[in-house]
Amino acid sequence: MELKGQKIDHNFLNNADEKTLKEVSSLLRNKIIDVVSKNGGHLSSNLGIIELTVSLIKYFDPFKDDIIFDVGHQTYAFKILTGRNIESIRKLDGIAPFSSREECLADRIDNGHSSTSLSIALGMALAKKLKGDDSYTIAVIGDGSISNGLAFEALNQIALQKNLKLIIILNDNEMSISKNSGSFAKTLSKIRTSGFYLKNVVSFKKINEHKSLRWIYICLRSTKNFFKKIFVAPNLFSSLGIDYNGPFDGNSFKSIANALTFAKNLKNPIVLHFKTKKGLGYSYAQEDEQGYWHGIGPFDIKTGEKINPNVPHMTDIVAEKVYEILQKDQKAVLICSAMVWGAHLSKCFKDFKERTIDVGIAEEHSITFASGLALKGYHPIVSIYSTFLQRGYDEILHDVARQKLGILFLVERAGLVGADGSSHQGIYDNAFLKTIPNTCIYHPENVSKMKNLLDNYQNFFENKFPTFIRISHEKLEDCPEVIENYKSKKLLITYGQEGNKLAKLIENKYDIYMASKIHPLYIDKDRILSKKMIIIYDCYGVKSGFAEEVLIKLNELGYSGEIKVYALPDEFISSGTISELLKKYNLDADSVSKFLIK
Ligand SMILES: Cc1ncc(C[n+]2csc(CCOP(=O)(O)OP(=O)(O)O)c2C)c(N)n1
């Protein structure tokens, strides 16, 4: 990006005055609003962090110092100021939605999942100390993400570090996706303003720079801790033993400048707490408390209206059913980890306040917490995105399945998710869940099967094992019943809406087995052994998931005919729309049907 013919980068910003910094911010705001209005994306978080990003690039060199943004969803301004054109963000083969090392050397990590930045930054800072590299390490983390257990584990270790140039920028906008939940958020809002203290420390350090005044500095130094105690009230960080300063206005260049110049001179890790306004500069986003503008599809800038009208998804059907369950079953408790909005569960949370719990970004906890409820006779329903369920593997194995607990998991965004790219594809859950004994996984292909399944919700809680219902986020289409053609010597084994679509395209020539229950898999032995060719089709998971399960089953049944597997590769899959990605891997129902009936 350029201003008056000059490239805006670290060198430019380093010499820029406040007026110029404001001009740059305004250019960035307009650019981000424009691009997100076309491509969709994380609008509010990006607008709120512009002044902080501009200042970080002014006071630090993003190609020498290590700046690590947590999650990476708020890096649009950083991407632009480190030389990237974000026009293609979230598109097939375009700029990544989160940080990406492949894309730019200033990105130090490929992320997407939250709360990793403190551990990464600590590891990097320690490595640099061992190497004798004295560049800075800066972790930028939001108030939502810092409340996660992983971040706390890192803080626990950071508290013990001395002589380590590690700066933690806490970007506190009082929101996760929606209004923050949990006690940590409350604690942050109570932290006493200590700007006065910082201002004086900065002046105090300046005195030391003047030889003639150094004696004042020496006298005052001994009383520094006394003043610190008065002006900095104890808080979570200082109680742990980590230096803390703030809160500062994170949308004011002056206040950020004070804080950053102060922190640059420190020897030990410090938390700088900034208050910012999520959505700043775009009125609709600025007023949003629900999370509507956190991650948004294309919209009209003037009216704020979405360009693509809301299409119904299976998520809506499931949300209605969960509402019914909460109405009918007084023991049902709904648990969500910071994704109430995305899982369309706001109405449940509004009307059943006592039995709906948003634990914040705490997926592991949400699962073990559900075990506690189940052990006391309650009926937990855990709504969790497939990609974030990855964090809960041990909790499912150790605290749920091993305990033989009947917990219902609603696995949102199962399968390809599209624009959010490789960190968010929900294509691995089936593969890892099936390794855990006592699990049962469903992936209904149509609305009526999903409704039937959830109508019998009591079974899930009476069972001695957890049940996972996968919910994919494709546009709902009519899914007519498939005719099973037992006479054909060729059999298609598949599931899901796209599987149903393929089945309809080839049902005249193939026998079809639609598996709504995808694990453990039951297939009739005689039916299998009567076939010459078996096709396995899974566009909602990697090969080591459903396809592998079918292959093992066929082997156990003694099948020796021809087998063809069509499934997603065991790879990381970047952004693109779901249909573009299916086409890219030749896995859309139309392409596969052509191979099968040529
Ligand atoms: C492990 C994990 N859970 C959930 C999410 C989804 N998510 C993305 S950003 C976000 C909110 C983060 O809040 P905060 O750290 O306060 O940053 P802000 O967007 O408010 O700047 C959430 C929940 C995620 N990326 N990773």
Coordinates of C-alpha atoms in Angstrom, one line a residue, residues 38-583:
K38 CA -16.7 -8.6 -1.4
N39 CA -14.9 -11.7 0.0
G40 CA -16.3 -12.0 3.4
G41 CA -14.0 -12.3 6.4
H42 CA -13.2 -11.3 10.0
L43 CA -14.3 -7.7 9.8
S44 CA -14.7 -6.4 13.4
S45 CA -11.5 -7.8 14.8
N46 CA -9.5 -6.3 11.9
L47 CA -11.0 -2.9 12.2
G48 CA -10.3 -2.7 16.0
I49 CA -6.7 -3.6 15.8
I50 CA -5.5 -1.1 13.1
E51 CA -3.8 1.5 15.3
L52 CA -2.0 -1.3 17.3
T53 CA -0.8 -3.0 14.1
V54 CA 0.4 0.3 12.6
S55 CA 2.3 1.1 15.8
L56 CA 3.8 -2.4 16.1
I57 CA 5.2 -2.0 12.6
K58 CA 6.4 1.5 13.4
Y59 CA 8.3 0.5 16.6
F60 CA 9.4 -3.0 15.6
D61 CA 10.7 -4.4 12.4
P62 CA 8.3 -7.2 11.4
F63 CA 11.1 -8.9 9.3
K64 CA 13.6 -8.8 12.2
D65 CA 11.5 -9.0 15.3
D66 CA 9.0 -11.8 15.8
I67 CA 5.4 -10.6 15.9
I68 CA 3.0 -13.4 16.5
F69 CA -0.7 -12.8 16.3
D70 CA -3.0 -15.2 18.1
V71 CA -5.5 -17.0 15.8
G72 CA -4.3 -14.8 13.0
H73 CA -7.8 -13.7 12.0
Q74 CA -7.0 -10.0 12.8
T75 CA -3.9 -9.7 10.6
Y76 CA -5.4 -8.0 7.5
A77 CA -3.6 -4.7 8.2
F78 CA -0.4 -6.6 9.1
K79 CA -0.7 -8.4 5.8
I80 CA -1.1 -5.2 3.8
L81 CA 1.7 -3.4 5.7
T82 CA 4.1 -6.3 5.1
G83 CA 3.5 -6.1 1.3
R84 CA 0.5 -8.2 0.6
N85 CA -2.5 -7.4 -1.6
I86 CA -5.5 -8.8 0.3
E87 CA -7.9 -8.6 -2.6
S88 CA -7.8 -12.4 -3.0
I89 CA -8.1 -13.2 0.7
R90 CA -10.1 -16.4 1.5
K91 CA -10.3 -17.3 -2.2
L92 CA -9.1 -20.4 -4.0
D93 CA -5.2 -20.0 -4.3
G94 CA -5.5 -16.6 -2.7
I95 CA -4.1 -14.9 0.4
A96 CA -4.6 -17.0 3.5
P97 CA -7.3 -16.1 6.0
F98 CA -4.9 -16.4 8.9
S99 CA -1.1 -16.0 9.2
S100 CA 0.9 -18.0 6.7
R101 CA 4.6 -18.5 6.6
E102 CA 4.5 -19.6 3.0
E103 CA 2.9 -16.3 2.1
C104 CA 5.3 -13.9 3.8
L105 CA 8.5 -14.0 5.9
A106 CA 6.9 -11.6 8.4
D107 CA 4.4 -14.3 9.4
R108 CA 6.1 -16.5 11.9
I109 CA 3.5 -19.2 12.3
D110 CA 0.6 -20.7 10.4
N111 CA -2.4 -20.4 12.7
G112 CA -6.2 -20.3 12.8
H113 CA -6.8 -22.0 16.2
S114 CA -6.7 -19.7 19.2
S115 CA -4.5 -19.3 22.2
T116 CA -1.3 -20.7 20.8
S117 CA 0.6 -17.4 20.6
L118 CA 2.0 -17.2 24.1
S119 CA 3.6 -20.7 24.0
I120 CA 5.0 -20.0 20.5
A121 CA 6.4 -16.6 21.5
L122 CA 7.9 -18.0 24.7
G123 CA 9.6 -20.8 22.7
M124 CA 10.9 -18.4 20.2
A125 CA 12.2 -15.9 22.8
L126 CA 14.0 -18.6 24.7
A127 CA 15.5 -20.0 21.5
K128 CA 16.7 -16.5 20.6
K129 CA 18.2 -16.0 24.1
L130 CA 20.1 -19.3 23.7
K131 CA 21.4 -18.1 20.3
G132 CA 22.3 -14.6 21.5
D133 CA 19.8 -13.0 19.1
D134 CA 18.5 -9.9 20.9
S135 CA 15.5 -9.0 18.6
Y136 CA 12.1 -8.7 20.2
T137 CA 9.4 -11.3 20.5
I138 CA 5.9 -9.9 20.6
A139 CA 2.7 -11.9 21.1
V140 CA -0.6 -10.2 20.3
I141 CA -3.5 -12.0 22.0
G142 CA -7.2 -11.1 22.4
D143 CA -9.1 -11.1 25.7
G144 CA -11.2 -14.0 24.4
S145 CA -8.2 -16.1 23.5
I146 CA -6.1 -15.4 26.6
S147 CA -8.8 -17.1 28.7
N148 CA -8.0 -20.5 27.2
G149 CA -6.1 -23.1 29.2
L150 CA -3.2 -23.3 26.8
A151 CA -2.6 -19.5 27.2
F152 CA -2.7 -20.0 31.0
E153 CA -0.2 -22.8 30.8
A154 CA 2.2 -20.5 28.9
L155 CA 1.7 -17.6 31.4
N156 CA 2.5 -20.0 34.2
Q157 CA 5.9 -20.6 32.5
I158 CA 6.4 -17.0 31.4
A159 CA 6.1 -15.8 35.0
L160 CA 9.4 -17.5 35.8
Q161 CA 11.4 -15.9 33.0
K162 CA 14.0 -13.2 33.6
N163 CA 16.1 -11.5 31.0
L164 CA 13.8 -12.3 28.2
K165 CA 12.6 -9.7 25.7
L166 CA 9.0 -10.9 25.4
I167 CA 6.2 -8.4 25.1
I168 CA 2.6 -9.6 25.4
I169 CA 0.1 -7.3 23.8
L170 CA -3.3 -8.0 25.3
N171 CA -5.9 -6.7 22.8
D172 CA -9.0 -6.3 25.0
N173 CA -12.1 -5.4 23.1
E174 CA -14.4 -7.0 25.7
M175 CA -15.5 -9.5 23.1
S176 CA -14.7 -12.9 21.9
I177 CA -16.9 -13.5 18.8
S178 CA -19.8 -12.2 20.9
K179 CA -19.7 -10.6 24.3
N180 CA -17.0 -12.4 26.4
S181 CA -18.1 -14.9 29.0
G182 CA -16.4 -16.2 32.1
S183 CA -14.7 -14.7 35.1
F184 CA -11.4 -13.8 33.4
A185 CA -13.3 -11.3 31.2
K186 CA -14.8 -9.7 34.4
T187 CA -11.4 -9.6 36.0
L188 CA -9.9 -7.7 33.0
S189 CA -12.7 -5.2 33.1
K190 CA -11.8 -4.4 36.8
I191 CA -8.1 -3.9 36.3
R192 CA -7.4 -0.4 37.5
T193 CA -6.1 2.3 35.2
S194 CA -2.5 2.8 35.7
G195 CA -1.6 5.1 32.9
F196 CA -0.4 7.6 35.4
Y197 CA 2.2 5.2 36.7
L198 CA 3.5 4.4 33.2
K199 CA 3.7 8.1 32.2
N200 CA 5.8 8.7 35.2
V201 CA 8.0 5.7 34.7
V202 CA 8.7 6.9 31.1
S203 CA 9.7 10.4 32.4
F204 CA 11.7 8.7 35.2
K205 CA 13.7 6.8 32.6
K206 CA 14.3 10.0 30.6
I207 CA 15.8 11.6 33.6
N208 CA 18.4 8.9 33.7
E209 CA 19.4 9.7 30.1
H210 CA 20.6 13.2 31.3
K211 CA 24.0 12.9 33.0
S212 CA 23.5 15.9 35.2
L213 CA 20.1 14.6 36.4
R214 CA 21.2 11.0 37.0
W215 CA 21.5 11.6 40.8
I216 CA 17.7 12.2 40.9
Y217 CA 17.2 8.9 39.1
I218 CA 19.3 7.0 41.6
C219 CA 17.4 8.5 44.6
L220 CA 14.1 7.8 43.0
R221 CA 14.9 4.3 41.9
S222 CA 14.7 3.0 45.5
T223 CA 11.2 4.4 45.8
K224 CA 10.1 3.0 42.5
N225 CA 8.6 -0.2 43.9
F226 CA 6.8 1.8 46.5
F227 CA 5.0 3.9 43.7
K228 CA 4.4 0.8 41.6
K229 CA 2.5 -0.7 44.5
I230 CA 0.3 2.4 44.8
F231 CA -0.5 2.9 41.1
V232 CA -0.6 -0.7 39.8
A233 CA -3.4 -2.6 41.6
P234 CA -2.7 -6.3 41.9
N235 CA -4.2 -8.3 39.0
L236 CA -4.0 -11.7 37.6
F237 CA -0.7 -11.1 35.8
S238 CA 1.1 -9.2 38.6
S239 CA -0.1 -11.9 41.1
L240 CA 1.5 -14.5 38.9
G241 CA 4.7 -12.4 39.0
I242 CA 4.5 -11.1 35.4
D243 CA 5.0 -7.4 34.9
Y244 CA 1.9 -5.7 33.7
N245 CA 0.9 -2.3 32.5
G246 CA -2.3 -0.8 31.3
P247 CA -5.0 -0.5 30.4
F248 CA -4.1 1.9 27.6
D249 CA -6.2 3.2 24.8
G250 CA -5.3 0.8 22.0
N251 CA -6.9 3.1 19.3
S252 CA -4.8 6.1 20.3
F253 CA -1.4 6.5 18.7
K254 CA 0.0 8.6 21.6
S255 CA -1.0 6.1 24.2
I256 CA 0.3 3.1 22.2
A257 CA 3.6 5.0 21.6
N258 CA 4.1 5.5 25.4
A259 CA 3.4 1.9 26.2
L260 CA 5.6 0.4 23.4
T261 CA 8.6 2.7 23.9
F262 CA 8.4 1.9 27.6
A263 CA 8.3 -1.9 27.0
K264 CA 11.2 -1.8 24.5
N265 CA 13.5 -0.9 27.4
L266 CA 12.5 -3.7 29.7
K267 CA 14.6 -6.8 30.3
N268 CA 11.8 -9.1 31.5
P269 CA 8.5 -10.2 29.9
I270 CA 5.6 -7.8 30.2
V271 CA 1.9 -7.7 29.5
L272 CA 0.7 -4.5 28.0
H273 CA -3.0 -4.3 28.2
F274 CA -4.8 -2.2 25.5
K275 CA -8.5 -1.5 25.3
T276 CA -9.7 -1.4 21.7
K277 CA -13.0 -1.0 20.0
K278 CA -14.0 -4.0 17.9
G279 CA -15.4 -2.9 14.5
L280 CA -14.0 0.7 14.9
G281 CA -14.8 2.9 11.9
Y282 CA -17.7 0.9 10.5
S283 CA -20.9 1.8 12.5
Y284 CA -22.7 -1.5 12.0
A285 CA -19.8 -3.5 13.2
Q286 CA -19.0 -1.1 16.0
E287 CA -22.5 -1.5 17.6
D288 CA -22.6 -5.2 17.2
E289 CA -22.6 -7.2 20.5
Q290 CA -23.8 -10.6 19.1
G291 CA -20.9 -11.4 16.8
Y292 CA -22.7 -10.8 13.5
W293 CA -19.8 -8.8 12.2
H294 CA -17.0 -10.9 13.6
G295 CA -17.0 -13.3 10.6
I296 CA -19.3 -12.0 7.8
G297 CA -20.1 -13.0 4.3
P298 CA -20.2 -10.4 1.4
F299 CA -22.3 -7.3 2.3
D300 CA -23.4 -4.0 1.0
I301 CA -21.2 -1.3 2.6
K302 CA -23.9 1.4 2.7
T303 CA -26.8 -0.6 4.1
G304 CA -24.9 -3.4 5.9
E305 CA -27.2 -5.9 4.3
K306 CA -25.8 -9.3 3.4
I307 CA -25.5 -9.8 -0.4
N308 CA -26.3 -13.5 -0.4
P309 CA -29.6 -14.1 1.4
N310 CA -29.5 -16.5 4.3
V311 CA -29.8 -20.0 2.9
P312 CA -31.0 -22.7 5.3
H313 CA -28.3 -25.1 6.5
M314 CA -28.5 -28.3 8.5
T315 CA -27.2 -26.2 11.4
D316 CA -30.6 -24.5 11.5
I317 CA -32.5 -27.8 11.6
V318 CA -30.3 -29.0 14.4
A319 CA -30.6 -25.8 16.4
E320 CA -34.5 -26.1 16.2
K321 CA -34.2 -29.7 17.4
V322 CA -31.9 -28.8 20.3
Y323 CA -34.5 -26.1 21.3
E324 CA -37.1 -28.9 21.4
I325 CA -34.9 -31.2 23.5
L326 CA -34.3 -28.4 26.0
Q327 CA -38.0 -27.8 26.2
K328 CA -38.9 -31.5 26.7
D329 CA -36.0 -32.8 28.8
Q330 CA -35.4 -30.9 32.0
K331 CA -32.1 -32.7 32.4
A332 CA -30.7 -31.6 29.0
V333 CA -27.9 -29.1 29.3
L334 CA -26.4 -27.4 26.3
I335 CA -22.7 -26.6 26.3
C336 CA -20.9 -24.5 23.7
S337 CA -17.4 -23.1 23.5
A338 CA -17.5 -19.5 22.1
M339 CA -19.4 -20.5 19.0
V340 CA -23.0 -19.9 20.0
W341 CA -23.5 -17.5 17.1
G342 CA -21.9 -19.8 14.5
A343 CA -23.9 -22.8 15.6
H344 CA -27.1 -20.8 15.4
L345 CA -27.9 -21.5 19.1
S346 CA -28.6 -17.9 20.3
K347 CA -32.3 -18.6 20.7
C348 CA -31.6 -21.6 23.0
F349 CA -29.2 -19.5 25.0
K350 CA -31.8 -16.7 25.3
D351 CA -34.7 -18.9 26.4
F352 CA -33.0 -21.5 28.6
K353 CA -30.5 -19.5 30.6
E354 CA -30.0 -22.0 33.4
R355 CA -29.3 -25.0 31.1
T356 CA -27.1 -23.4 28.4
I357 CA -23.5 -22.7 29.1
D358 CA -21.0 -20.9 27.0
V359 CA -17.6 -21.9 28.5
G360 CA -15.7 -19.5 26.2
I361 CA -12.7 -20.7 24.1
A362 CA -12.3 -23.8 26.2
E363 CA -13.0 -26.8 24.1
E364 CA -11.1 -29.3 26.3
H365 CA -12.9 -28.1 29.4
S366 CA -16.3 -28.2 27.7
I367 CA -15.9 -31.9 27.2
T368 CA -14.7 -32.9 30.7
F369 CA -17.2 -30.5 32.2
A370 CA -19.9 -32.4 30.3
S371 CA -18.6 -35.7 31.9
G372 CA -19.2 -34.2 35.3
L373 CA -22.8 -33.3 34.4
A374 CA -23.4 -36.8 33.0
L375 CA -21.9 -38.5 36.0
K376 CA -24.6 -36.7 38.1
G377 CA -27.4 -37.9 35.8
Y378 CA -27.7 -34.8 33.5
H379 CA -27.9 -35.0 29.7
P380 CA -25.1 -33.0 28.2
I381 CA -25.3 -31.8 24.6
V382 CA -21.9 -30.5 23.5
S383 CA -22.0 -28.3 20.4
I384 CA -18.5 -28.0 19.0
Y385 CA -16.9 -27.4 15.6
S386 CA -15.2 -30.4 14.1
T387 CA -11.9 -28.5 13.8
F388 CA -11.9 -27.5 17.5
L389 CA -13.0 -31.0 18.6
Q390 CA -9.4 -31.9 17.6
R391 CA -8.3 -30.3 20.8
G392 CA -10.6 -32.6 22.8
Y393 CA -9.2 -36.0 21.7
D394 CA -7.9 -37.0 25.2
E395 CA -10.9 -35.7 27.0
I396 CA -13.2 -37.8 24.8
L397 CA -11.0 -40.8 25.2
H398 CA -10.2 -40.5 28.9
D399 CA -13.1 -38.6 30.4
V400 CA -16.1 -39.7 28.2
A401 CA -15.7 -42.9 26.3
R402 CA -13.6 -44.7 29.0
Q403 CA -16.2 -43.7 31.6
K404 CA -19.0 -45.1 29.4
L405 CA -20.9 -41.8 29.4
G406 CA -23.9 -41.1 27.2
I407 CA -23.1 -37.6 26.0
L408 CA -24.4 -36.1 22.7
F409 CA -21.8 -34.2 20.6
L410 CA -23.1 -32.0 17.8
V411 CA -20.1 -31.8 15.5
E412 CA -20.6 -28.5 13.6
R413 CA -18.9 -27.7 10.2
A414 CA -18.0 -31.3 9.6
G415 CA -16.4 -31.7 6.1
L416 CA -14.9 -29.0 4.0
V417 CA -15.6 -25.5 5.4
G418 CA -14.5 -23.4 2.4
A419 CA -13.0 -20.0 3.0
D420 CA -11.5 -20.5 6.4
G421 CA -9.0 -22.9 4.9
S422 CA -6.6 -25.5 6.2
S423 CA -6.8 -24.8 9.9
H424 CA -10.6 -25.1 9.9
Q425 CA -11.5 -27.9 7.5
G426 CA -13.6 -30.4 9.5
I427 CA -12.3 -33.4 7.7
Y428 CA -10.3 -35.3 10.4
D429 CA -12.8 -35.9 13.2
N430 CA -14.1 -39.2 11.8
A431 CA -10.6 -40.5 11.4
F432 CA -9.5 -39.8 15.0
L433 CA -12.8 -40.5 16.7
K434 CA -13.0 -44.0 15.3
T435 CA -9.8 -44.9 17.1
I436 CA -11.5 -44.4 20.4
P437 CA -13.4 -47.4 21.7
N438 CA -17.1 -47.0 22.5
T439 CA -17.9 -44.1 20.1
C440 CA -20.7 -43.9 17.7
I441 CA -20.8 -41.4 14.7
Y442 CA -23.7 -40.4 12.5
H443 CA -23.8 -38.2 9.4
P444 CA -27.4 -38.0 8.2
E445 CA -27.7 -37.1 4.5
N446 CA -31.0 -35.3 4.7
V447 CA -33.3 -33.3 7.0
S448 CA -35.8 -36.0 7.7
K449 CA -33.0 -38.5 8.8
M450 CA -31.5 -35.7 11.0
K451 CA -34.8 -35.0 12.6
N452 CA -35.6 -38.7 13.2
L453 CA -32.2 -39.1 14.8
L454 CA -32.7 -36.2 17.1
D455 CA -36.3 -37.1 17.9
N456 CA -34.9 -40.2 19.7
Y457 CA -32.6 -38.1 21.8
Q458 CA -33.2 -40.1 25.0
N459 CA -31.2 -43.0 23.5
F460 CA -28.1 -40.9 23.4
F461 CA -28.2 -40.2 27.1
E462 CA -29.2 -43.8 28.1
N463 CA -26.3 -45.2 26.0
K464 CA -23.1 -46.2 27.7
F465 CA -21.0 -44.4 25.0
P466 CA -20.8 -40.9 23.4
T467 CA -22.7 -40.2 20.2
F468 CA -21.3 -37.8 17.6
I469 CA -23.6 -36.3 15.0
R470 CA -21.7 -34.6 12.2
I471 CA -23.3 -31.5 10.7
S472 CA -21.9 -30.2 7.4
H473 CA -22.5 -26.6 6.3
E474 CA -23.3 -27.1 2.7
K475 CA -26.4 -25.5 1.2
L476 CA -29.3 -27.8 2.0
E477 CA -30.6 -29.5 -1.1
D478 CA -33.4 -31.8 -1.7
C479 CA -32.2 -35.3 -1.0
P480 CA -34.6 -37.9 -2.5
E481 CA -34.4 -41.5 -1.2
V482 CA -32.1 -43.7 -3.1
I483 CA -33.3 -47.0 -4.6
E484 CA -31.2 -50.0 -3.5
N485 CA -30.4 -52.1 -6.5
Y486 CA -29.4 -55.4 -4.9
K487 CA -29.1 -57.1 -8.3
S488 CA -26.2 -54.9 -9.5
K489 CA -22.8 -56.4 -9.1
K490 CA -21.4 -53.0 -8.3
L491 CA -22.0 -51.3 -5.0
L492 CA -21.5 -47.7 -3.9
I493 CA -20.9 -47.2 -0.1
T494 CA -21.3 -43.6 0.9
Y495 CA -22.9 -41.0 3.2
G496 CA -24.0 -37.4 3.4
Q497 CA -25.8 -35.0 1.0
E498 CA -23.1 -35.2 -1.7
G499 CA -23.0 -39.0 -1.3
N500 CA -26.8 -39.0 -1.8
K501 CA -26.4 -36.9 -4.9
L502 CA -23.8 -39.2 -6.4
A503 CA -26.0 -42.2 -5.5
K504 CA -29.0 -40.6 -7.4
L505 CA -26.8 -40.1 -10.4
I506 CA -25.7 -43.7 -10.7
E507 CA -28.5 -45.7 -9.0
N508 CA -29.6 -47.4 -12.2
K509 CA -26.3 -49.0 -12.6
Y510 CA -25.1 -49.4 -9.0
D511 CA -26.4 -50.9 -5.8
I512 CA -26.3 -48.2 -3.1
Y513 CA -25.5 -48.4 0.6
M514 CA -26.2 -45.0 2.2
A515 CA -24.6 -45.1 5.7
S516 CA -26.1 -42.6 8.0
K517 CA -24.3 -44.2 10.9
I518 CA -20.7 -44.1 9.7
H519 CA -19.1 -45.7 12.8
P520 CA -19.2 -48.4 13.8
L521 CA -20.1 -49.5 10.3
Y522 CA -22.5 -52.4 9.7
I523 CA -22.7 -53.9 6.3
D524 CA -24.4 -57.2 5.4
K525 CA -21.9 -59.9 4.6
D526 CA -23.9 -61.6 1.8
R527 CA -24.6 -58.3 0.1
I528 CA -20.9 -57.5 0.1
L529 CA -19.7 -60.9 -1.1
S530 CA -22.2 -60.9 -4.0
K531 CA -20.4 -57.8 -5.6
K532 CA -17.6 -57.6 -8.1
M533 CA -16.8 -54.0 -7.6
I534 CA -17.2 -51.7 -4.5
I535 CA -16.9 -47.9 -4.7
I536 CA -16.2 -46.0 -1.5
Y537 CA -17.1 -42.3 -1.7
D538 CA -16.4 -39.8 1.1
C539 CA -16.1 -36.1 0.4
Y540 CA -16.5 -35.1 4.1
G541 CA -13.4 -36.7 5.4
V542 CA -9.8 -37.8 4.7
K543 CA -9.1 -41.3 3.4
S544 CA -8.1 -42.5 6.9
G545 CA -11.6 -41.9 8.1
F546 CA -14.7 -43.5 6.6
A547 CA -12.8 -45.0 3.6
E548 CA -10.3 -46.8 5.9
E549 CA -13.2 -48.1 8.1
V550 CA -14.9 -49.6 5.0
L551 CA -11.7 -51.1 3.7
I552 CA -11.1 -52.8 7.1
K553 CA -14.7 -54.0 7.1
L554 CA -14.4 -55.5 3.6
N555 CA -11.2 -57.2 4.5
E556 CA -12.8 -58.7 7.7
L557 CA -15.7 -60.0 5.6
G558 CA -13.3 -61.6 3.2
Y559 CA -14.2 -59.5 0.2
S560 CA -11.7 -60.0 -2.7
G561 CA -13.3 -58.0 -5.6
E562 CA -12.3 -54.7 -7.1
I563 CA -12.3 -51.6 -4.8
K564 CA -12.2 -47.9 -5.7
V565 CA -11.8 -45.2 -3.1
Y566 CA -12.9 -41.6 -3.7
A567 CA -12.1 -39.6 -0.6
L568 CA -10.3 -36.4 0.5
P569 CA -6.5 -36.8 0.6
D570 CA -4.8 -37.0 4.0
E571 CA -3.6 -33.4 3.4
F572 CA -4.1 -29.9 4.6
I573 CA -6.6 -28.2 2.3
S574 CA -6.5 -24.5 1.8
S575 CA -9.3 -22.0 1.1
G576 CA -11.9 -22.0 -1.6
T577 CA -15.6 -22.6 -1.8
I578 CA -16.7 -26.1 -0.9
S579 CA -17.7 -26.8 -4.5
E580 CA -14.4 -25.4 -5.9
L581 CA -12.5 -27.6 -3.5
L582 CA -14.5 -30.7 -4.4
K583 CA -13.9 -29.9 -8.1

